[in-house]
Structure formats: structure tokens, C-alpha cells
CSV table of C-alpha atoms in Angstrom, one decimal:
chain,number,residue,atom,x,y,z
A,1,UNK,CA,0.0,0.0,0.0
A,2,UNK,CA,2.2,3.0,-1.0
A,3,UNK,CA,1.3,6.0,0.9
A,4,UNK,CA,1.5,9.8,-0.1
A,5,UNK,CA,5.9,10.7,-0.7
A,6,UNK,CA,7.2,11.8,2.7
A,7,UNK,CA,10.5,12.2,4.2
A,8,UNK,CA,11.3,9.2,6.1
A,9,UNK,CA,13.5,10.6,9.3
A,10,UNK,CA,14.9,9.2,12.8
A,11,UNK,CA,14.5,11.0,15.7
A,12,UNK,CA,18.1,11.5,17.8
A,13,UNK,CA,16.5,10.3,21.0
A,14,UNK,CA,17.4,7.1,19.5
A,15,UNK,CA,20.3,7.0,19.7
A,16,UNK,CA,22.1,10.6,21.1
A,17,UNK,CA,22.7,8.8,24.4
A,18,UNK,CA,25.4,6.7,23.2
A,19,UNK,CA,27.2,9.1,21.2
A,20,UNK,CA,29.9,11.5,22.0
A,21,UNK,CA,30.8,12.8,18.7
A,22,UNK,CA,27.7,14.1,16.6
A,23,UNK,CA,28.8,13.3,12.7
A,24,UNK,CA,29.3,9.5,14.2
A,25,UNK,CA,25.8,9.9,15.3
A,26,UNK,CA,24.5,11.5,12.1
A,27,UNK,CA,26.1,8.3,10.6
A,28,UNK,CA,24.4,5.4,12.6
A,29,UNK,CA,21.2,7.0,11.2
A,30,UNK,CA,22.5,7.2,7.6
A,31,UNK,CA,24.4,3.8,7.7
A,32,UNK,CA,20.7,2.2,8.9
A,33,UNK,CA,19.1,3.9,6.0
A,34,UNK,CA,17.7,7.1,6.9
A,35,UNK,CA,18.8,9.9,5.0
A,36,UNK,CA,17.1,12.6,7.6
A,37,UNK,CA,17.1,13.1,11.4
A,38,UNK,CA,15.4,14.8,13.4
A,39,UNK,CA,17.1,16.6,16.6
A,40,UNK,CA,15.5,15.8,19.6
A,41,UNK,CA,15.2,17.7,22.9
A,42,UNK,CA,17.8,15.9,24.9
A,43,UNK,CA,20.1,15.9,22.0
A,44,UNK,CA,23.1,17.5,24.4
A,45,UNK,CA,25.0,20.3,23.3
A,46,UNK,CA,28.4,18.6,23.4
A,47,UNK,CA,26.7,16.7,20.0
A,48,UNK,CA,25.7,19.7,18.0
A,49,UNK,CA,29.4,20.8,16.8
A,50,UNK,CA,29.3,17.5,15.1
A,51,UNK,CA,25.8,17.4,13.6
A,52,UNK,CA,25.9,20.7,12.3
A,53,UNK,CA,30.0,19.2,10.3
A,54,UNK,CA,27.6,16.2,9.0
A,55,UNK,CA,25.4,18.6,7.2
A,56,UNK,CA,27.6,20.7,6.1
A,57,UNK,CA,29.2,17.9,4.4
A,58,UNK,CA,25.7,16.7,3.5
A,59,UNK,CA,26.5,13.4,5.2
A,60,UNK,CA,22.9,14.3,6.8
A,61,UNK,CA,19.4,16.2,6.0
A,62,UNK,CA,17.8,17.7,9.3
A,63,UNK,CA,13.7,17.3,8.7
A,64,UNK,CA,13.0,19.3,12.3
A,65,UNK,CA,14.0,20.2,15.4
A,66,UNK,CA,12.7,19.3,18.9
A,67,UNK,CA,12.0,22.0,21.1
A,68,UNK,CA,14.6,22.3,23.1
A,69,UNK,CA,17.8,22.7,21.3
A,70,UNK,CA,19.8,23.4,22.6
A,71,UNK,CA,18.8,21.9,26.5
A,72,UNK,CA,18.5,24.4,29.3
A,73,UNK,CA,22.5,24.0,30.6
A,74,UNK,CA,20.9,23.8,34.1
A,75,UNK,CA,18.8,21.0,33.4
A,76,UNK,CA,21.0,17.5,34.0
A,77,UNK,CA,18.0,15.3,31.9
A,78,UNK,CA,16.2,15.1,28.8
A,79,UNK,CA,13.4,17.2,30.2
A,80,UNK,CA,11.3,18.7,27.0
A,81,UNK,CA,8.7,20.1,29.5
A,82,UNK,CA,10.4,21.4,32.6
A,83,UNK,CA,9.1,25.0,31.0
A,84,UNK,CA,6.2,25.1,30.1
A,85,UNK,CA,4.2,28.0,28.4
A,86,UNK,CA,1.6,27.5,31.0
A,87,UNK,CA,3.2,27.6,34.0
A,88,UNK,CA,1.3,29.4,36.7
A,89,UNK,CA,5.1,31.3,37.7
A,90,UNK,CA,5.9,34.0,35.3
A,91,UNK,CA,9.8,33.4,35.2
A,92,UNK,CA,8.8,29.7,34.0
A,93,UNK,CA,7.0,31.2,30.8
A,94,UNK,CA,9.7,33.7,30.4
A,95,UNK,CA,12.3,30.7,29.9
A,96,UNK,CA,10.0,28.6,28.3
A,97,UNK,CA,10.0,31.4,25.9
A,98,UNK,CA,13.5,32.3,25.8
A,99,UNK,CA,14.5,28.6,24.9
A,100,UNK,CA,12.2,28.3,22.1
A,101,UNK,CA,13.7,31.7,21.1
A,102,UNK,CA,16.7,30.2,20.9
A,103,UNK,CA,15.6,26.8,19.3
A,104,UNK,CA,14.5,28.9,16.3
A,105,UNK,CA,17.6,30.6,15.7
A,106,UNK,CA,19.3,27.1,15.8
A,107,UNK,CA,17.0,25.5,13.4
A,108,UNK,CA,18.1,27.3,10.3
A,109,UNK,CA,21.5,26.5,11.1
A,110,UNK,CA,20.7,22.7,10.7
A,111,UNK,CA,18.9,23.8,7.5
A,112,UNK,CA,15.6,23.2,8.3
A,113,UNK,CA,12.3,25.3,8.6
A,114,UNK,CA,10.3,23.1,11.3
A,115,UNK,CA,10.7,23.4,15.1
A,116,UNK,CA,8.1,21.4,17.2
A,117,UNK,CA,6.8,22.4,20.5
A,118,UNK,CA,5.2,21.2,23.4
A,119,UNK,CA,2.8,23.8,24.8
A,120,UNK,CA,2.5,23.1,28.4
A,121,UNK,CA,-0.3,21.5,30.6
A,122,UNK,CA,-3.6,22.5,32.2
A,123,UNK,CA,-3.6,23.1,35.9
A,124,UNK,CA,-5.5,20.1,37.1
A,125,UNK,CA,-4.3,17.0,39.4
A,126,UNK,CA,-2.7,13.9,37.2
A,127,UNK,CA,-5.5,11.5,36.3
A,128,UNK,CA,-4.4,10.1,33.2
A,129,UNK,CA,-2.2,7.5,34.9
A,130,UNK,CA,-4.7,6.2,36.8
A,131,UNK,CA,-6.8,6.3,33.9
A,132,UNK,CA,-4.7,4.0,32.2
A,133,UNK,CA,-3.9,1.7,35.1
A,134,UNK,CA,-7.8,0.9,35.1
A,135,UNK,CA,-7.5,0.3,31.1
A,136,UNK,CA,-4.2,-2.6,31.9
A,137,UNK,CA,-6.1,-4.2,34.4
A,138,UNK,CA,-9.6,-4.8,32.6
A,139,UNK,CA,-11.7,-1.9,33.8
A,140,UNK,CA,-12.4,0.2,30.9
A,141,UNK,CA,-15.9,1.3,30.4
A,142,UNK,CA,-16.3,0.1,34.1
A,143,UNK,CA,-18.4,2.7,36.2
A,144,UNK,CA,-15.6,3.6,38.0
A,145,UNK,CA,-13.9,4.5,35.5
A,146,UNK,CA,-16.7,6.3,33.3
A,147,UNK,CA,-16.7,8.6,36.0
A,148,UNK,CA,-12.9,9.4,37.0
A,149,UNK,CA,-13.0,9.9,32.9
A,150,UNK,CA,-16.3,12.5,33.0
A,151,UNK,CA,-14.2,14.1,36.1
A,152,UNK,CA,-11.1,14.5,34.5
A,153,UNK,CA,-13.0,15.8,31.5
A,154,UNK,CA,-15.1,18.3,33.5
A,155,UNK,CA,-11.8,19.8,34.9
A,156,UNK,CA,-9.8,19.6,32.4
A,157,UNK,CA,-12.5,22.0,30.6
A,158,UNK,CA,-12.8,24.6,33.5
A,159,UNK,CA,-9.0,25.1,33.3
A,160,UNK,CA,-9.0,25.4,29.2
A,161,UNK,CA,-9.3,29.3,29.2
A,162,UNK,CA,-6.3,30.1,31.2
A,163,UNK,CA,-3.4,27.8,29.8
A,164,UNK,CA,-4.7,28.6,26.6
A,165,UNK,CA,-4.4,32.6,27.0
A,166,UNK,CA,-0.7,31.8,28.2
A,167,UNK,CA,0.0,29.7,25.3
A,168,UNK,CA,-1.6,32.7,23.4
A,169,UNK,CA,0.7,35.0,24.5
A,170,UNK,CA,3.2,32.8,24.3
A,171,UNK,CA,2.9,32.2,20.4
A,172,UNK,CA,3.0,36.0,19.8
A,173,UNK,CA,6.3,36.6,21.4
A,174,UNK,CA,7.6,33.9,18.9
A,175,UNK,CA,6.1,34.9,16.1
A,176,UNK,CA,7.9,37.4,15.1
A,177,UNK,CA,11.2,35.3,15.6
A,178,UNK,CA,9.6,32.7,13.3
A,179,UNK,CA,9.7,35.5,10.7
A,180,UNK,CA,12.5,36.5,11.2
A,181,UNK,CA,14.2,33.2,10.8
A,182,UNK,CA,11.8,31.7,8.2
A,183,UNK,CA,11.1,28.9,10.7
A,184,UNK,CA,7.4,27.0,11.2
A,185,UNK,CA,6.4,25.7,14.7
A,186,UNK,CA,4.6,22.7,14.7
A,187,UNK,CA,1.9,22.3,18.0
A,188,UNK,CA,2.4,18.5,19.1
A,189,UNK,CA,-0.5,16.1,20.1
A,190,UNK,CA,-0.2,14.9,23.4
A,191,UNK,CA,-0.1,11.3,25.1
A,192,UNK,CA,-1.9,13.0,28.8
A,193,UNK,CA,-5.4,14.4,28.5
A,194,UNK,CA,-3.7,16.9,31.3
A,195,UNK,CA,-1.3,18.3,28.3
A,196,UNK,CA,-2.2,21.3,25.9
A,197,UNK,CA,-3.3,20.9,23.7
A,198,UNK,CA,-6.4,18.4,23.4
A,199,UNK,CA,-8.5,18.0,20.6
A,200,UNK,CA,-10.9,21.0,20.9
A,201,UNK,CA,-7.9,23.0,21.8
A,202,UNK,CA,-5.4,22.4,18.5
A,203,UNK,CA,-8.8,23.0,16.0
A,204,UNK,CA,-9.4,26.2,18.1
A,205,UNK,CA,-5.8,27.6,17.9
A,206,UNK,CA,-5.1,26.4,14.5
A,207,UNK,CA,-8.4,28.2,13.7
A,208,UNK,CA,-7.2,31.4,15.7
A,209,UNK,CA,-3.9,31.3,13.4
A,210,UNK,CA,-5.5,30.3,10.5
A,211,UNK,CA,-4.1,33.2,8.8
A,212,UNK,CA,-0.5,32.8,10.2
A,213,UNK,CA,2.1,30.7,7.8
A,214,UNK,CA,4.1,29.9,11.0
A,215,UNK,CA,1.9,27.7,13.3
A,216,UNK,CA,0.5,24.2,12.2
A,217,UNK,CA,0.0,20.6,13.7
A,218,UNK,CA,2.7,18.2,14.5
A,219,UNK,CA,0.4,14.7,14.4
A,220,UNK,CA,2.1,12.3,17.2
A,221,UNK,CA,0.5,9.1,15.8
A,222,UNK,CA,1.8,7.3,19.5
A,223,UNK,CA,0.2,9.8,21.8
A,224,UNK,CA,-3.3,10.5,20.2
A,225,UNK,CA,-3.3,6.1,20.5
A,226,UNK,CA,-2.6,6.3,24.0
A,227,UNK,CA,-5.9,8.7,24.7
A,228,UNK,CA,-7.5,6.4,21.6
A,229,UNK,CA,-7.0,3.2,23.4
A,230,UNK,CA,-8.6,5.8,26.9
A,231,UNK,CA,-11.4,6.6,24.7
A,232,UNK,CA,-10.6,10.1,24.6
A,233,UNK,CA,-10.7,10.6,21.1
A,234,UNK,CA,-11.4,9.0,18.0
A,235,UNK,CA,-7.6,9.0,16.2
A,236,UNK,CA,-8.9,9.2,12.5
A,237,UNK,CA,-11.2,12.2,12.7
A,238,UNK,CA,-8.3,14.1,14.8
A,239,UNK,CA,-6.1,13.1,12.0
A,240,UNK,CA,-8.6,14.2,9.0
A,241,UNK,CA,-9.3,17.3,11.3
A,242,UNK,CA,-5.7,18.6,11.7
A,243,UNK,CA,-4.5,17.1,7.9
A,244,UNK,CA,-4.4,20.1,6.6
A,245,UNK,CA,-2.2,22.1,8.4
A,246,UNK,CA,-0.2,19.4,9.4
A,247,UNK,CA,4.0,20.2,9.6
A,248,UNK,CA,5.0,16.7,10.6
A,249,UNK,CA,4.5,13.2,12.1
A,250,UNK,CA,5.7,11.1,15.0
A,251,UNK,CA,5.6,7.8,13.9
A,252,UNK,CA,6.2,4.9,16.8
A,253,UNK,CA,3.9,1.7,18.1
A,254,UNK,CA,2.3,1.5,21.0
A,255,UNK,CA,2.1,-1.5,23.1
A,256,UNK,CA,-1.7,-1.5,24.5
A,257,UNK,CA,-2.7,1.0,26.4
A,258,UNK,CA,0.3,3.3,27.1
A,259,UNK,CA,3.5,2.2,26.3
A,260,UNK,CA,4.8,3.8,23.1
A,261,UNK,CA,7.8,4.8,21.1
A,262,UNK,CA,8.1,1.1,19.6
A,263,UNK,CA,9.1,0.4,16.4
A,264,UNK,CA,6.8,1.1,13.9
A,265,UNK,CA,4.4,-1.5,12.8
A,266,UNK,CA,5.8,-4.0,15.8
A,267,UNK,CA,3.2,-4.0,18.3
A,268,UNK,CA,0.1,-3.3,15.8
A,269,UNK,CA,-1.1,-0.7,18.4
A,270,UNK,CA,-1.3,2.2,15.8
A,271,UNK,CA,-2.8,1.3,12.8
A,272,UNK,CA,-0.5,2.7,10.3
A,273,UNK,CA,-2.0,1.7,7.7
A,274,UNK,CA,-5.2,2.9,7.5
A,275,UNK,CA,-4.1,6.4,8.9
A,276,UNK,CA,-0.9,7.1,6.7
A,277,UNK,CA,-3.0,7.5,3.2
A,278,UNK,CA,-4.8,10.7,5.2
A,279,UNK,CA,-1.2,13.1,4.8
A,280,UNK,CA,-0.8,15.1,2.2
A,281,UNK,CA,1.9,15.0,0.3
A,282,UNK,CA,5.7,15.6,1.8
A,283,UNK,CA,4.8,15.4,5.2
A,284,UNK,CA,7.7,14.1,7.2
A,285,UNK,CA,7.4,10.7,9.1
A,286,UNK,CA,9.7,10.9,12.1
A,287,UNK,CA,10.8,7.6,13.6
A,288,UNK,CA,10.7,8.9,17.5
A,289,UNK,CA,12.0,5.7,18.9
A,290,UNK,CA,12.7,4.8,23.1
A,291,UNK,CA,16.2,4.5,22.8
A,292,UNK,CA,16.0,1.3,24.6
A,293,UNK,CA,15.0,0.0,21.1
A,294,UNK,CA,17.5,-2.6,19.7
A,295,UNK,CA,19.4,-1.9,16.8
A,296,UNK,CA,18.3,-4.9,15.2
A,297,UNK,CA,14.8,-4.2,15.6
A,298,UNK,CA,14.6,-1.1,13.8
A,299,UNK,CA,16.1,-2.8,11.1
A,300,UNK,CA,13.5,-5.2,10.7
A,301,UNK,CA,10.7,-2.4,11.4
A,302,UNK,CA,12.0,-0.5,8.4
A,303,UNK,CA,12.4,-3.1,6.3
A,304,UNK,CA,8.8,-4.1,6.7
A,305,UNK,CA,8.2,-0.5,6.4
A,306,UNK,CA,9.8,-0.4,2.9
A,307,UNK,CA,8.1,-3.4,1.5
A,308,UNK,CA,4.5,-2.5,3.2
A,309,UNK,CA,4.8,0.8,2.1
A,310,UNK,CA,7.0,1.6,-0.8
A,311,UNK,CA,5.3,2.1,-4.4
């Protein structure tokens, strides 16, 4: 079943944590087969020297960049969302900001035009763990769990309004950096019904910057399973909905109900399949992989990606 031509990429979350030099990084990725990477938050700045030799010497294409990149120096983890937009303390959205400033201005240097970005959370206590601890152990569509849904929900809703005016104001400090380096941000999906944006919230702010050429989706096929398999959200109409404006994919399996970042078509938990044909055209497809993923196992996912999906 060929599927519309896309850039086929690999995340560096794959595989930065084992690499010291960033061109020998850049070249497990090309040596497996992938022609573009993507670099992911967590990708440390010790690496970056090197991956920005490998595509100078186009050893390497760069599809995107991962908000952030470079990491916050103070930060000792991979830790894409220790700022968040919609933090309740000021200083928090300040450096949220500021690092996204400077993941635009870093993006051109790896010659690419996409950055995505995680927007933040709502304010609401943590339910989507327990949610999915119910799902593992046979009690989805349970009462119990109909209601602690309908709560989460009904929370969820009253504290829409004020993430989404931080994330609000937060877009139009970057905007004009996005112009000014001719770089696109691309609004994740999330894998937490806590995270911003849900489903009601990416159609209302793609709507609200419907007129903007620097904001679209970024369709994580992983996450929106994980609410799927909650039943949050039905993953085909958010897909159709958001096809449009779409920037970019992340493409990875999901082991039923929560675990994700497998290889691609190796659990069957994201029907691939039937939900690749709905991209348009040139959309890239980035492998975001759990770098506990064997080496030999991503092999065989892309070769059955190549002979499932090649025309």
C-alpha cells in the first residue's frame, strides 16, 4: 500500500545517548538507512558541533528540530517540559519562551524550517495515569472508571481558558522570531489528556492562526493512541481534522494502552495503515524511537516499512 511521498526521518532520542561525537551519530542514522534526522530535545550540546559538520558535508538532512535545542544548561536530563508555556510562575514562561527563542535561531543552522513544540499543561491533578492503570487491568468502560473519565474531563474543561491565553501570548512573542528566521512551529498532540493541547484545543488555535504561515499541527501518531486506546478521542477524525495544516509526524507503536515509542508496525497498536494514506503529500514521518529500542529491531521495522509501504 504506498502511501503519499514523505520524508522518512529518525529522531536522535534514539540513539544521542550513546554518542559522544555528533557526525558518528549523524552516521548510525545514515548507515541504517535514513537519510534525515530529526534533533530531539535531549540531544546535548556537546553533540551539535558535530551534527551541524555532518550537514555541512551533507552526510545528513535535518527534517526538524525538537523544542529544546539546545537543552537548558541547568537541566541535568532530557526534560522537553520542565518549562512550560503554562506555567502558573511568570519566570517559567519567560524561559520557556526564551529557549524556544533560541531553538528557532538554531534551526536554520541545521537547514531546516520546522521546530516542534510542546505547549504546556492545564492546571489540574494527574489522572491520566490512573486512567490507564484501570485500562491494563480490565476496567475500561467500568463505572468507576466512566466517572474518573467524566471528572477528568469536567476539569480539564474549566482550566482550558487560562493555559490557553498563556499559550496565546506565548505564540506571539515567537512569532515574530519565526519571521525573522523563516522557521514554522509545529503544535504537538499529546499522550496526557492533562497536556495542551487536546483536541478541541489544537482546532481552536489552529483556527485562531489560520491566517498565520508559522503555526500548524505536529500529528504524534503514538500519543493521540494512547488517549485512543482511553477513549478520549477517536484518532482518525483528529487526524482528517488537523490534515491540513499538518507540519510533521511522529511515527512509533504502542504496546496496549500506554506504552509507546516502539518500532513502527511492531506491536500493531497504531494502525499505520489505515491512517498514513490521510497526509498530504511531503509530510515528514519521524521515527521517535525509546532509545532502549534494539538496533536490530529497527532494522526489521523499516524493512517491513519499505516493503509494506514503498510504491
Amino acid at each position: 500500500m504506498p502511501i503519499p511521498p514523505s520524508i522518512l526521518s529518525l529522531s536522535t532520542c534514539w540513539n544521542s545517548h550513546r554518542h559522544t561525537d555528533g557526525r558518528l551519530l549523524a552516521e548510525e542514522a545514515r548507515d541504517l538507512g535514513f537519510e534525515w534526522i530529526e534533533v530531539s530535545h535531549g540531544t546535548k550540546i556537546s553533540l551539535l558541533p558535530g551534527l551541524l559538520e555532518a550537514v555541512a558535508a551533507r552526510e545528513i538532512k535535518v527534517s526538524s528540530v525538537h523544542n529544546f535545542c539546545p537543552p537548558p544548561v541547568e537541566v541535568l536530563m532530557d526534560a522537553p517540559d520542565v518549562y512550560e508555556f503554562t506555567s502558573p510562575k511568570a519566570w517559567e514562561r519567560n524561559r520557556a519562551i526564551l529557549l524556544t527563542q533560541k531553538t528557532l535561531a538554531m534551526a536554520p543552522r541545521f537547514g531546516t524550517d520546522r521546530v516542534v513544540i510542546h505547549l504546556g499543561s492545564a492546571r489540574v491533578r494527574s489522572i491520566t495515569d490512573k486512567l490507564e492503570a484501570m485500562a491494563r487491568g480490565g476496567q475500561l468502560y467500568s463505572r468507576d472508571y466512566c466517572n474518573l473519565k467524566l471528572k477528568l474531563v469536567a476539569q480539564r474543561e474549566a482550566a482550558s481558558a487560562q493555559a490557553l491565553e498563556y499559550v496565546r501570548i506565548a505564540l506571539d512573542q515567537l512569532l515574530p522570531v519565526c519571521e525573522k528566521e523563516g522557521v514554522r512551529l509545529g503544535i504537538e498532540t499529546r499522550s496526557h489528556y492533562e497536556q495542551i493541547p487536546n483536541q478541541r484545543e489544537m482546532l481552536l488555535l489552529l483556527d485562531e492562526y489560520k491566517d498565520c504561515p508559522w503555526i500548524g499541527s505536529w500529528h504524534d501518531f503514538g500519543h493521540v493512541q494512547r488517549q485512543a486506546n482511553l477513549a478520549l478521542l477517536d484518532p482518525g477524525l483528529y487526524l482528517s481534522q488537523i490534515a491540513p495544516r499538518l507540519l510533521g509526524c511522529h511515527v512509533h507503536d504502542v504496546q496496549w494502552p500506554m506504552k509507546d515509542h516502539r518500532a513502527p508496525l511492531s506491536t500493531g497498536g497504531v494502525a499505520l495503515e489505515k491512517w498514513l494514506p490521510l497526509l498530504p503529500p511531503g509530510v515528514p514521518l519521524i521515527w521517535e524511537l525509546s532509545p532502549g529500542i534494539r538496533r536490530d529491531d529497527l532494522v526489521v521495522a523499516l524493512s517491513r516499512w519499505q516493503e509494506k509501504f514503498s510504491a
